[in-house]
């Protein structure tokens, strides 16, 4: 986005998305933004420093997933949530859905736990661990209707982190940057191997982000995800030589 372009406010983004939220939900989103900026003084959760930038680039861009996800209630997992993006704004906006926030960094999740308590969200919970391991845990494997994940890995790796969490008929909604086509071409083999099928690639009305949506058609074969680190070192279907 051009540096001189004004940041989109949350109400402006909601109007573009045709999503309506109550005044209470808007107040919770603003409180979340403030908590994130406060926590960011103690720990690196985002490079963004202003309330306007966090509202636009983190909160509004998270809310832009709502039309992509569609009507709930959902059982949603956010893989690599960091400071709660996009999972916490989604939990605030979709109170009938259950939102699980997964990350491999315990100290980030301690902050997210504090935020959940302060915001009084009873539909959100954190889980600590690596996606490659938790996706083999019977409590999580194949259990979710929706998986989301932002700024965690390139698509060929990201699909191995995310698709094993989905039920058959579930959907991955993966926000990406403008240059997603090359990543998507590289990921097609992995998507098929993991039991998914590309649904669509679309552009968000909020800041021009792109969304990749993948439907889970078959169960992911038991050997995936591979051991921690392997998806990054040897992405499925990508020549690493
Ligand atoms: N999604 C957040 C956002 O958009 O601001 C955080 C993005 S941050 C760049 C990437 C996060 O993914 C980090 O918090 C990291 O700990 C987590 N992560 C990376 N690889 C992971 C894995 N294999 N399993 C679980 N979490 C992972």
CSV table of C-alpha atoms and ligand atoms in Angstrom, one decimal, residues 45 58 78-86 102-105 108 129-132 149-152 161, ligand 1:
chain,number,residue,atom,x,y,z
A,45,UNK,CA,4.1,-8.9,18.1
A,58,UNK,CA,-4.5,-6.2,11.4
A,78,UNK,CA,-5.8,-20.1,13.5
A,79,UNK,CA,-2.4,-21.6,12.8
A,80,UNK,CA,0.5,-19.4,13.9
A,81,UNK,CA,-1.7,-16.8,15.5
A,82,UNK,CA,1.1,-14.7,17.0
A,83,UNK,CA,-0.6,-11.8,18.8
A,84,UNK,CA,-4.1,-13.2,17.8
A,85,UNK,CA,-4.2,-12.3,14.1
A,86,UNK,CA,-6.6,-13.1,12.5
A,102,UNK,CA,-2.4,-22.1,17.9
A,103,UNK,CA,1.2,-21.0,18.1
A,104,UNK,CA,4.6,-22.5,18.8
A,105,UNK,CA,5.8,-19.6,20.9
A,108,UNK,CA,3.0,-14.9,22.7
A,129,UNK,CA,2.7,-26.4,20.0
A,130,UNK,CA,3.9,-26.9,16.4
A,131,UNK,CA,1.3,-27.4,13.7
A,132,UNK,CA,3.3,-30.4,12.5
A,149,UNK,CA,-3.4,-18.7,8.9
A,150,UNK,CA,-1.7,-15.4,8.1
A,151,UNK,CA,2.0,-14.5,7.6
A,152,UNK,CA,3.3,-17.9,8.6
A,161,UNK,CA,0.5,-27.0,8.3
B,1,LIG,N1,-0.5,-14.6,12.3
B,1,LIG,C1,0.1,-13.5,13.0
B,1,LIG,C2,0.0,-12.2,12.2
B,1,LIG,O1,-0.4,-12.3,11.1
B,1,LIG,O2,0.4,-11.2,12.8
B,1,LIG,C3,1.6,-13.9,13.4
B,1,LIG,C4,2.5,-14.0,12.2
B,1,LIG,S1,4.1,-14.3,12.7
B,1,LIG,C5,5.1,-13.7,11.4
B,1,LIG,C6,4.2,-16.1,12.5
B,1,LIG,C7,3.8,-16.9,13.7
B,1,LIG,O3,3.7,-18.3,13.3
B,1,LIG,C8,4.8,-16.8,14.8
B,1,LIG,O4,4.1,-16.4,16.0
B,1,LIG,C9,5.3,-18.2,15.0
B,1,LIG,O5,5.6,-18.6,16.3
B,1,LIG,C10,4.2,-19.1,14.4
B,1,LIG,N2,4.6,-20.3,13.7
B,1,LIG,C11,5.5,-20.5,12.7
B,1,LIG,N3,5.7,-21.8,12.4
B,1,LIG,C12,4.8,-22.5,13.2
B,1,LIG,C13,4.5,-23.9,13.3
B,1,LIG,N4,5.1,-24.8,12.5
B,1,LIG,N5,3.5,-24.2,14.2
B,1,LIG,C14,3.0,-23.3,15.0
B,1,LIG,N6,3.2,-22.0,14.9
B,1,LIG,C15,4.1,-21.6,14.0
